[in-house]
């Protein structure tokens, strides 16, 4: 979903996932209807907070693991004052989660730790930022269009740590995605409607080991050394659709063509 929760007016579940207009068949398609822009400006802001002070003790942790979650989200919509018959929608969502991964492993006994039991809390914070902006224009009674840009960035520190995996096997992860969409609706006649869409997407992800060393893994006891999972990937995707909807009496027919997944 490329808009914040407060900008959503309605959610519908389409039970016809094999319709030709969807490039990825499944058990159901979620159709998100956003709040419509009116003649006046409207907005909403929400804040969610959670803290470990209300959590129970974790039996496998040496002390209560730290946890705090903060979510900021909202939207603004209304007319474009310098462009008649135009409107905009801007939404944002920021989720900050500070939590600890609990490590409980069995290491080789030492003088300082003769039992070999090792318990620790390792900070593993995550951040998720989403932003979208849409501009729509009513060209005539029969033609309208909108352009939308959305952005997402997710970061995570010390991912993969916990259980028998020590802090040394953690990774720092980053994910970025940029989407741009143009959609045009044209009412050709009282019974014929055309919809044209172009969607361009770019995403990238990166995994960086917190420690660079040979990996040491003893099944049932511990894993340390390094995650051995350095990786970088980029993705470019283009989708183009043109659908016609024809209505006659009790009959409804939809047909069209598309490039569902032009990917590199």
PDB file of C-alpha atoms in Angstrom:
ATOM      1  CA  UNK A   1       0.000   0.000   0.000  1.00  0.00           C
ATOM      2  CA  UNK A   2       1.537   3.296  -1.093  1.00  0.00           C
ATOM      3  CA  UNK A   3      -0.607   5.536   1.131  1.00  0.00           C
ATOM      4  CA  UNK A   4      -0.881   5.898   4.900  1.00  0.00           C
ATOM      5  CA  UNK A   5      -3.704   4.243   6.819  1.00  0.00           C
ATOM      6  CA  UNK A   6      -5.475   7.530   7.537  1.00  0.00           C
ATOM      7  CA  UNK A   7      -5.759   8.272   3.797  1.00  0.00           C
ATOM      8  CA  UNK A   8      -7.683   5.046   3.103  1.00  0.00           C
ATOM      9  CA  UNK A   9     -11.440   5.429   2.668  1.00  0.00           C
ATOM     10  CA  UNK A  10     -12.339   1.843   1.814  1.00  0.00           C
ATOM     11  CA  UNK A  11     -10.765  -1.562   1.182  1.00  0.00           C
ATOM     12  CA  UNK A  12     -12.389  -4.094  -1.137  1.00  0.00           C
ATOM     13  CA  UNK A  13     -11.432  -7.708  -1.722  1.00  0.00           C
ATOM     14  CA  UNK A  14     -11.781  -8.685  -5.379  1.00  0.00           C
ATOM     15  CA  UNK A  15     -12.669 -12.390  -5.521  1.00  0.00           C
ATOM     16  CA  UNK A  16     -11.743 -12.658  -9.221  1.00  0.00           C
ATOM     17  CA  UNK A  17      -7.930 -12.749  -9.028  1.00  0.00           C
ATOM     18  CA  UNK A  18      -7.611 -14.304 -12.496  1.00  0.00           C
ATOM     19  CA  UNK A  19      -8.983 -11.233 -14.244  1.00  0.00           C
ATOM     20  CA  UNK A  20      -6.744 -10.205 -17.138  1.00  0.00           C
ATOM     21  CA  UNK A  21      -6.178  -6.776 -15.583  1.00  0.00           C
ATOM     22  CA  UNK A  22      -4.022  -8.329 -12.823  1.00  0.00           C
ATOM     23  CA  UNK A  23      -0.586  -9.538 -13.824  1.00  0.00           C
ATOM     24  CA  UNK A  24      -0.095 -11.757 -10.750  1.00  0.00           C
ATOM     25  CA  UNK A  25      -2.854 -14.327 -10.083  1.00  0.00           C
ATOM     26  CA  UNK A  26      -3.671 -15.099  -6.473  1.00  0.00           C
ATOM     27  CA  UNK A  27      -6.482 -15.842  -4.069  1.00  0.00           C
ATOM     28  CA  UNK A  28      -7.716 -12.272  -3.890  1.00  0.00           C
ATOM     29  CA  UNK A  29      -6.864  -8.732  -4.881  1.00  0.00           C
ATOM     30  CA  UNK A  30      -7.038  -5.848  -2.411  1.00  0.00           C
ATOM     31  CA  UNK A  31      -8.432  -2.676  -3.959  1.00  0.00           C
ATOM     32  CA  UNK A  32      -7.531   0.433  -1.948  1.00  0.00           C
ATOM     33  CA  UNK A  33      -9.860   3.435  -2.323  1.00  0.00           C
ATOM     34  CA  UNK A  34      -8.364   6.636  -0.935  1.00  0.00           C
ATOM     35  CA  UNK A  35     -10.260   9.572   0.491  1.00  0.00           C
ATOM     36  CA  UNK A  36     -11.427  11.898  -2.255  1.00  0.00           C
ATOM     37  CA  UNK A  37     -10.306  15.511  -2.408  1.00  0.00           C
ATOM     38  CA  UNK A  38     -13.015  18.070  -1.698  1.00  0.00           C
ATOM     39  CA  UNK A  39     -13.331  21.817  -2.216  1.00  0.00           C
ATOM     40  CA  UNK A  40     -11.566  22.406   1.100  1.00  0.00           C
ATOM     41  CA  UNK A  41      -8.341  21.218   2.652  1.00  0.00           C
ATOM     42  CA  UNK A  42      -8.447  18.259   5.019  1.00  0.00           C
ATOM     43  CA  UNK A  43      -5.756  16.470   6.963  1.00  0.00           C
ATOM     44  CA  UNK A  44      -5.127  14.000   9.754  1.00  0.00           C
ATOM     45  CA  UNK A  45      -2.167  13.099  11.951  1.00  0.00           C
ATOM     46  CA  UNK A  46      -1.811  10.014  14.184  1.00  0.00           C
ATOM     47  CA  UNK A  47       0.839   8.955  16.682  1.00  0.00           C
ATOM     48  CA  UNK A  48       1.248   5.469  18.175  1.00  0.00           C
ATOM     49  CA  UNK A  49       3.565   4.718  21.094  1.00  0.00           C
ATOM     50  CA  UNK A  50       4.526   1.482  22.845  1.00  0.00           C
ATOM     51  CA  UNK A  51       7.189   0.817  25.480  1.00  0.00           C
ATOM     52  CA  UNK A  52       8.693  -2.224  27.209  1.00  0.00           C
ATOM     53  CA  UNK A  53       7.653  -0.898  30.615  1.00  0.00           C
ATOM     54  CA  UNK A  54       4.355  -2.747  30.060  1.00  0.00           C
ATOM     55  CA  UNK A  55       5.983  -5.961  28.831  1.00  0.00           C
ATOM     56  CA  UNK A  56       6.445  -9.140  30.836  1.00  0.00           C
ATOM     57  CA  UNK A  57       9.909 -10.477  31.592  1.00  0.00           C
ATOM     58  CA  UNK A  58      11.453 -12.752  28.948  1.00  0.00           C
ATOM     59  CA  UNK A  59      12.482 -15.991  30.667  1.00  0.00           C
ATOM     60  CA  UNK A  60      15.460 -16.473  28.330  1.00  0.00           C
ATOM     61  CA  UNK A  61      16.862 -12.927  28.707  1.00  0.00           C
ATOM     62  CA  UNK A  62      19.307 -11.847  31.440  1.00  0.00           C
ATOM     63  CA  UNK A  63      17.247  -8.669  31.950  1.00  0.00           C
ATOM     64  CA  UNK A  64      14.001  -7.431  30.414  1.00  0.00           C
ATOM     65  CA  UNK A  65      14.706  -6.689  26.713  1.00  0.00           C
ATOM     66  CA  UNK A  66      14.330  -3.070  25.666  1.00  0.00           C
ATOM     67  CA  UNK A  67      11.476  -2.302  23.288  1.00  0.00           C
ATOM     68  CA  UNK A  68       9.919   0.922  22.124  1.00  0.00           C
ATOM     69  CA  UNK A  69       7.765   1.537  19.056  1.00  0.00           C
ATOM     70  CA  UNK A  70       6.840   4.921  17.624  1.00  0.00           C
ATOM     71  CA  UNK A  71       4.618   5.399  14.575  1.00  0.00           C
ATOM     72  CA  UNK A  72       3.848   8.748  12.937  1.00  0.00           C
ATOM     73  CA  UNK A  73       1.379   8.817  10.062  1.00  0.00           C
ATOM     74  CA  UNK A  74      -1.009  11.210   8.382  1.00  0.00           C
ATOM     75  CA  UNK A  75      -2.213  12.803   5.165  1.00  0.00           C
ATOM     76  CA  UNK A  76      -3.310  16.103   3.629  1.00  0.00           C
ATOM     77  CA  UNK A  77      -5.700  16.468   0.701  1.00  0.00           C
ATOM     78  CA  UNK A  78      -7.548  19.269  -1.060  1.00  0.00           C
ATOM     79  CA  UNK A  79      -7.745  21.378  -4.222  1.00  0.00           C
ATOM     80  CA  UNK A  80      -4.750  22.872  -6.038  1.00  0.00           C
ATOM     81  CA  UNK A  81      -5.393  26.613  -5.636  1.00  0.00           C
ATOM     82  CA  UNK A  82      -3.587  27.668  -8.841  1.00  0.00           C
ATOM     83  CA  UNK A  83      -5.059  24.925 -11.075  1.00  0.00           C
ATOM     84  CA  UNK A  84      -8.860  24.677 -11.358  1.00  0.00           C
ATOM     85  CA  UNK A  85     -10.357  21.160 -11.362  1.00  0.00           C
ATOM     86  CA  UNK A  86      -7.141  19.805  -9.827  1.00  0.00           C
ATOM     87  CA  UNK A  87      -6.554  18.143  -6.456  1.00  0.00           C
ATOM     88  CA  UNK A  88      -3.715  16.574  -4.510  1.00  0.00           C
ATOM     89  CA  UNK A  89      -3.101  13.938  -1.850  1.00  0.00           C
ATOM     90  CA  UNK A  90       0.068  13.714   0.244  1.00  0.00           C
ATOM     91  CA  UNK A  91       0.546  10.973   2.831  1.00  0.00           C
ATOM     92  CA  UNK A  92       3.408   9.771   5.013  1.00  0.00           C
ATOM     93  CA  UNK A  93       4.161   6.997   7.480  1.00  0.00           C
ATOM     94  CA  UNK A  94       7.201   6.646   9.745  1.00  0.00           C
ATOM     95  CA  UNK A  95       7.659   3.586  11.979  1.00  0.00           C
ATOM     96  CA  UNK A  96      10.565   3.459  14.444  1.00  0.00           C
ATOM     97  CA  UNK A  97      11.055   0.261  16.414  1.00  0.00           C
ATOM     98  CA  UNK A  98      13.809  -0.168  19.000  1.00  0.00           C
ATOM     99  CA  UNK A  99      13.945  -3.727  20.261  1.00  0.00           C
ATOM    100  CA  UNK A 100      16.439  -6.296  21.493  1.00  0.00           C
ATOM    101  CA  UNK A 101      17.130  -9.748  20.123  1.00  0.00           C
ATOM    102  CA  UNK A 102      17.627 -12.315  22.884  1.00  0.00           C
ATOM    103  CA  UNK A 103      20.649 -14.622  22.545  1.00  0.00           C
ATOM    104  CA  UNK A 104      20.751 -17.857  24.552  1.00  0.00           C
ATOM    105  CA  UNK A 105      23.609 -20.097  23.409  1.00  0.00           C
ATOM    106  CA  UNK A 106      25.961 -22.757  24.782  1.00  0.00           C
ATOM    107  CA  UNK A 107      29.643 -21.861  24.426  1.00  0.00           C
ATOM    108  CA  UNK A 108      32.832 -23.628  25.407  1.00  0.00           C
ATOM    109  CA  UNK A 109      33.329 -23.408  29.208  1.00  0.00           C
ATOM    110  CA  UNK A 110      35.905 -20.900  30.448  1.00  0.00           C
ATOM    111  CA  UNK A 111      37.180 -19.813  33.841  1.00  0.00           C
ATOM    112  CA  UNK A 112      34.911 -16.792  33.717  1.00  0.00           C
ATOM    113  CA  UNK A 113      31.955 -18.870  32.495  1.00  0.00           C
ATOM    114  CA  UNK A 114      32.390 -22.490  33.624  1.00  0.00           C
ATOM    115  CA  UNK A 115      28.820 -23.470  32.654  1.00  0.00           C
ATOM    116  CA  UNK A 116      29.194 -22.212  29.092  1.00  0.00           C
ATOM    117  CA  UNK A 117      25.699 -20.696  29.146  1.00  0.00           C
ATOM    118  CA  UNK A 118      25.624 -17.349  27.334  1.00  0.00           C
ATOM    119  CA  UNK A 119      22.661 -14.995  27.524  1.00  0.00           C
ATOM    120  CA  UNK A 120      22.605 -11.478  26.058  1.00  0.00           C
ATOM    121  CA  UNK A 121      20.292  -8.777  24.721  1.00  0.00           C
ATOM    122  CA  UNK A 122      21.438  -7.329  21.388  1.00  0.00           C
ATOM    123  CA  UNK A 123      19.858  -4.093  20.073  1.00  0.00           C
ATOM    124  CA  UNK A 124      18.171  -4.656  16.680  1.00  0.00           C
ATOM    125  CA  UNK A 125      16.425  -1.403  15.722  1.00  0.00           C
ATOM    126  CA  UNK A 126      14.420  -0.953  12.501  1.00  0.00           C
ATOM    127  CA  UNK A 127      13.159   2.138  10.676  1.00  0.00           C
ATOM    128  CA  UNK A 128      10.487   2.294   7.966  1.00  0.00           C
ATOM    129  CA  UNK A 129       9.661   5.521   6.094  1.00  0.00           C
ATOM    130  CA  UNK A 130       6.928   5.765   3.436  1.00  0.00           C
ATOM    131  CA  UNK A 131       5.850   8.828   1.478  1.00  0.00           C
ATOM    132  CA  UNK A 132       3.484   9.333  -1.447  1.00  0.00           C
ATOM    133  CA  UNK A 133       2.173  12.319  -3.418  1.00  0.00           C
ATOM    134  CA  UNK A 134      -0.614  12.340  -5.994  1.00  0.00           C
ATOM    135  CA  UNK A 135      -1.909  15.078  -8.299  1.00  0.00           C
ATOM    136  CA  UNK A 136      -5.192  14.648 -10.181  1.00  0.00           C
ATOM    137  CA  UNK A 137      -6.891  16.760 -12.847  1.00  0.00           C
ATOM    138  CA  UNK A 138     -10.345  16.699 -14.430  1.00  0.00           C
ATOM    139  CA  UNK A 139      -9.786  17.680 -18.056  1.00  0.00           C
ATOM    140  CA  UNK A 140     -13.468  17.417 -19.001  1.00  0.00           C
ATOM    141  CA  UNK A 141     -16.606  15.565 -18.038  1.00  0.00           C
ATOM    142  CA  UNK A 142     -15.249  12.544 -19.876  1.00  0.00           C
ATOM    143  CA  UNK A 143     -11.498  12.665 -19.228  1.00  0.00           C
ATOM    144  CA  UNK A 144      -9.500  12.658 -15.998  1.00  0.00           C
ATOM    145  CA  UNK A 145      -5.998  11.618 -14.996  1.00  0.00           C
ATOM    146  CA  UNK A 146      -3.618  11.480 -12.064  1.00  0.00           C
ATOM    147  CA  UNK A 147       0.112  11.059 -11.496  1.00  0.00           C
ATOM    148  CA  UNK A 148       1.508   9.521  -8.322  1.00  0.00           C
ATOM    149  CA  UNK A 149       4.965   9.131  -6.799  1.00  0.00           C
ATOM    150  CA  UNK A 150       5.722   6.944  -3.791  1.00  0.00           C
ATOM    151  CA  UNK A 151       8.896   6.264  -1.855  1.00  0.00           C
ATOM    152  CA  UNK A 152       9.846   3.735   0.807  1.00  0.00           C
ATOM    153  CA  UNK A 153      13.026   3.157   2.815  1.00  0.00           C
ATOM    154  CA  UNK A 154      13.520   0.390   5.366  1.00  0.00           C
ATOM    155  CA  UNK A 155      16.649  -0.102   7.471  1.00  0.00           C
ATOM    156  CA  UNK A 156      17.470  -2.730  10.075  1.00  0.00           C
ATOM    157  CA  UNK A 157      20.490  -3.189  12.324  1.00  0.00           C
ATOM    158  CA  UNK A 158      21.795  -6.521  13.678  1.00  0.00           C
ATOM    159  CA  UNK A 159      19.246  -8.546  11.751  1.00  0.00           C
ATOM    160  CA  UNK A 160      19.490 -12.317  12.064  1.00  0.00           C
ATOM    161  CA  UNK A 161      20.706 -12.218  15.659  1.00  0.00           C
ATOM    162  CA  UNK A 162      18.899 -14.182  18.367  1.00  0.00           C
ATOM    163  CA  UNK A 163      18.530 -17.654  19.760  1.00  0.00           C
ATOM    164  CA  UNK A 164      21.838 -19.446  19.237  1.00  0.00           C
ATOM    165  CA  UNK A 165      23.083 -16.824  16.768  1.00  0.00           C
ATOM    166  CA  UNK A 166      25.493 -14.428  18.446  1.00  0.00           C
ATOM    167  CA  UNK A 167      25.813 -10.734  17.611  1.00  0.00           C
ATOM    168  CA  UNK A 168      28.710 -11.440  15.241  1.00  0.00           C
ATOM    169  CA  UNK A 169      26.361 -13.085  12.686  1.00  0.00           C
ATOM    170  CA  UNK A 170      24.165 -10.004  12.365  1.00  0.00           C
ATOM    171  CA  UNK A 171      23.655  -7.961   9.215  1.00  0.00           C
ATOM    172  CA  UNK A 172      22.739  -4.342   8.596  1.00  0.00           C
ATOM    173  CA  UNK A 173      20.047  -4.176   5.912  1.00  0.00           C
ATOM    174  CA  UNK A 174      18.714  -1.350   3.756  1.00  0.00           C
ATOM    175  CA  UNK A 175      15.865  -1.354   1.234  1.00  0.00           C
ATOM    176  CA  UNK A 176      14.730   1.520  -1.019  1.00  0.00           C
ATOM    177  CA  UNK A 177      11.857   1.660  -3.490  1.00  0.00           C
ATOM    178  CA  UNK A 178      10.643   4.403  -5.844  1.00  0.00           C
ATOM    179  CA  UNK A 179       7.360   4.075  -7.778  1.00  0.00           C
ATOM    180  CA  UNK A 180       5.851   6.394 -10.389  1.00  0.00           C
ATOM    181  CA  UNK A 181       2.391   5.912 -11.894  1.00  0.00           C
ATOM    182  CA  UNK A 182       0.259   7.678 -14.508  1.00  0.00           C
ATOM    183  CA  UNK A 183      -3.403   6.722 -14.863  1.00  0.00           C
ATOM    184  CA  UNK A 184      -5.945   8.080 -17.386  1.00  0.00           C
ATOM    185  CA  UNK A 185      -9.716   7.473 -17.373  1.00  0.00           C
ATOM    186  CA  UNK A 186     -11.694   8.226 -20.552  1.00  0.00           C
ATOM    187  CA  UNK A 187     -15.455   7.845 -20.945  1.00  0.00           C
ATOM    188  CA  UNK A 188     -15.821   7.255 -24.670  1.00  0.00           C
ATOM    189  CA  UNK A 189     -19.604   6.863 -24.630  1.00  0.00           C
ATOM    190  CA  UNK A 190     -22.449   6.064 -22.264  1.00  0.00           C
ATOM    191  CA  UNK A 191     -21.516   2.369 -22.417  1.00  0.00           C
ATOM    192  CA  UNK A 192     -17.763   2.410 -23.152  1.00  0.00           C
ATOM    193  CA  UNK A 193     -14.916   3.389 -20.810  1.00  0.00           C
ATOM    194  CA  UNK A 194     -11.147   3.209 -21.277  1.00  0.00           C
ATOM    195  CA  UNK A 195      -8.463   3.027 -18.565  1.00  0.00           C
ATOM    196  CA  UNK A 196      -4.762   3.463 -19.324  1.00  0.00           C
ATOM    197  CA  UNK A 197      -1.970   3.001 -16.768  1.00  0.00           C
ATOM    198  CA  UNK A 198       1.832   3.138 -16.769  1.00  0.00           C
ATOM    199  CA  UNK A 199       3.765   2.081 -13.675  1.00  0.00           C
ATOM    200  CA  UNK A 200       7.555   2.387 -13.330  1.00  0.00           C
ATOM    201  CA  UNK A 201       9.325   0.932 -10.300  1.00  0.00           C
ATOM    202  CA  UNK A 202      12.889   0.921  -9.051  1.00  0.00           C
ATOM    203  CA  UNK A 203      14.067  -0.873  -5.926  1.00  0.00           C
ATOM    204  CA  UNK A 204      17.425  -1.653  -4.356  1.00  0.00           C
ATOM    205  CA  UNK A 205      18.539  -3.625  -1.320  1.00  0.00           C
ATOM    206  CA  UNK A 206      21.825  -4.105   0.479  1.00  0.00           C
ATOM    207  CA  UNK A 207      22.995  -6.498   3.194  1.00  0.00           C
ATOM    208  CA  UNK A 208      26.248  -5.729   5.021  1.00  0.00           C
ATOM    209  CA  UNK A 209      27.798  -8.117   7.551  1.00  0.00           C
ATOM    210  CA  UNK A 210      28.470  -6.508  10.928  1.00  0.00           C
ATOM    211  CA  UNK A 211      31.635  -8.644  11.182  1.00  0.00           C
ATOM    212  CA  UNK A 212      33.809  -9.997   8.385  1.00  0.00           C
ATOM    213  CA  UNK A 213      35.283 -13.339   9.452  1.00  0.00           C
ATOM    214  CA  UNK A 214      34.938 -17.066   8.782  1.00  0.00           C
ATOM    215  CA  UNK A 215      31.590 -18.387   9.958  1.00  0.00           C
ATOM    216  CA  UNK A 216      31.611 -20.836  12.844  1.00  0.00           C
ATOM    217  CA  UNK A 217      28.445 -22.822  13.430  1.00  0.00           C
ATOM    218  CA  UNK A 218      28.026 -25.649  15.947  1.00  0.00           C
ATOM    219  CA  UNK A 219      24.561 -27.142  15.519  1.00  0.00           C
ATOM    220  CA  UNK A 220      22.535 -27.017  18.712  1.00  0.00           C
ATOM    221  CA  UNK A 221      25.040 -24.769  20.495  1.00  0.00           C
ATOM    222  CA  UNK A 222      25.962 -21.486  18.786  1.00  0.00           C
ATOM    223  CA  UNK A 223      26.752 -19.643  15.557  1.00  0.00           C
ATOM    224  CA  UNK A 224      29.342 -16.881  15.392  1.00  0.00           C
ATOM    225  CA  UNK A 225      32.051 -15.361  13.206  1.00  0.00           C
ATOM    226  CA  UNK A 226      30.053 -13.740  10.396  1.00  0.00           C
ATOM    227  CA  UNK A 227      26.706 -13.945   8.601  1.00  0.00           C
ATOM    228  CA  UNK A 228      28.479 -14.461   5.256  1.00  0.00           C
ATOM    229  CA  UNK A 229      25.575 -12.743   3.488  1.00  0.00           C
ATOM    230  CA  UNK A 230      26.907  -9.535   1.930  1.00  0.00           C
ATOM    231  CA  UNK A 231      24.646  -8.745  -1.026  1.00  0.00           C
ATOM    232  CA  UNK A 232      23.534  -5.884  -3.264  1.00  0.00           C
ATOM    233  CA  UNK A 233      20.607  -6.022  -5.692  1.00  0.00           C
ATOM    234  CA  UNK A 234      18.705  -3.576  -7.901  1.00  0.00           C
ATOM    235  CA  UNK A 235      15.434  -4.028  -9.736  1.00  0.00           C
ATOM    236  CA  UNK A 236      13.737  -2.083 -12.555  1.00  0.00           C
ATOM    237  CA  UNK A 237      10.170  -2.898 -13.498  1.00  0.00           C
ATOM    238  CA  UNK A 238       7.689  -1.436 -16.004  1.00  0.00           C
ATOM    239  CA  UNK A 239       3.972  -2.236 -16.362  1.00  0.00           C
ATOM    240  CA  UNK A 240       1.634  -0.861 -19.050  1.00  0.00           C
ATOM    241  CA  UNK A 241      -2.114  -1.515 -19.262  1.00  0.00           C
ATOM    242  CA  UNK A 242      -4.961  -0.419 -21.509  1.00  0.00           C
ATOM    243  CA  UNK A 243      -8.409  -1.784 -20.612  1.00  0.00           C
ATOM    244  CA  UNK A 244     -11.818  -1.196 -22.172  1.00  0.00           C
ATOM    245  CA  UNK A 245     -15.070  -1.727 -20.274  1.00  0.00           C
ATOM    246  CA  UNK A 246     -18.319  -2.149 -22.245  1.00  0.00           C
ATOM    247  CA  UNK A 247     -21.797  -2.265 -20.705  1.00  0.00           C
ATOM    248  CA  UNK A 248     -25.003  -3.280 -22.449  1.00  0.00           C
ATOM    249  CA  UNK A 249     -28.128  -4.028 -20.456  1.00  0.00           C
ATOM    250  CA  UNK A 250     -27.258  -6.726 -17.943  1.00  0.00           C
ATOM    251  CA  UNK A 251     -24.011  -7.574 -19.734  1.00  0.00           C
ATOM    252  CA  UNK A 252     -20.549  -6.306 -18.802  1.00  0.00           C
ATOM    253  CA  UNK A 253     -17.404  -7.053 -20.815  1.00  0.00           C
ATOM    254  CA  UNK A 254     -13.860  -5.952 -20.053  1.00  0.00           C
ATOM    255  CA  UNK A 255     -11.026  -6.418 -22.527  1.00  0.00           C
ATOM    256  CA  UNK A 256      -7.628  -4.920 -23.221  1.00  0.00           C
ATOM    257  CA  UNK A 257      -3.899  -5.530 -23.433  1.00  0.00           C
ATOM    258  CA  UNK A 258      -0.897  -4.981 -21.251  1.00  0.00           C
ATOM    259  CA  UNK A 259       2.777  -5.498 -20.560  1.00  0.00           C
ATOM    260  CA  UNK A 260       2.483  -6.904 -17.039  1.00  0.00           C
ATOM    261  CA  UNK A 261       6.105  -7.333 -16.050  1.00  0.00           C
ATOM    262  CA  UNK A 262       8.987  -5.866 -18.079  1.00  0.00           C
ATOM    263  CA  UNK A 263      11.787  -6.410 -15.603  1.00  0.00           C
ATOM    264  CA  UNK A 264      15.553  -6.172 -15.317  1.00  0.00           C
TER     265      UNK A 264
END
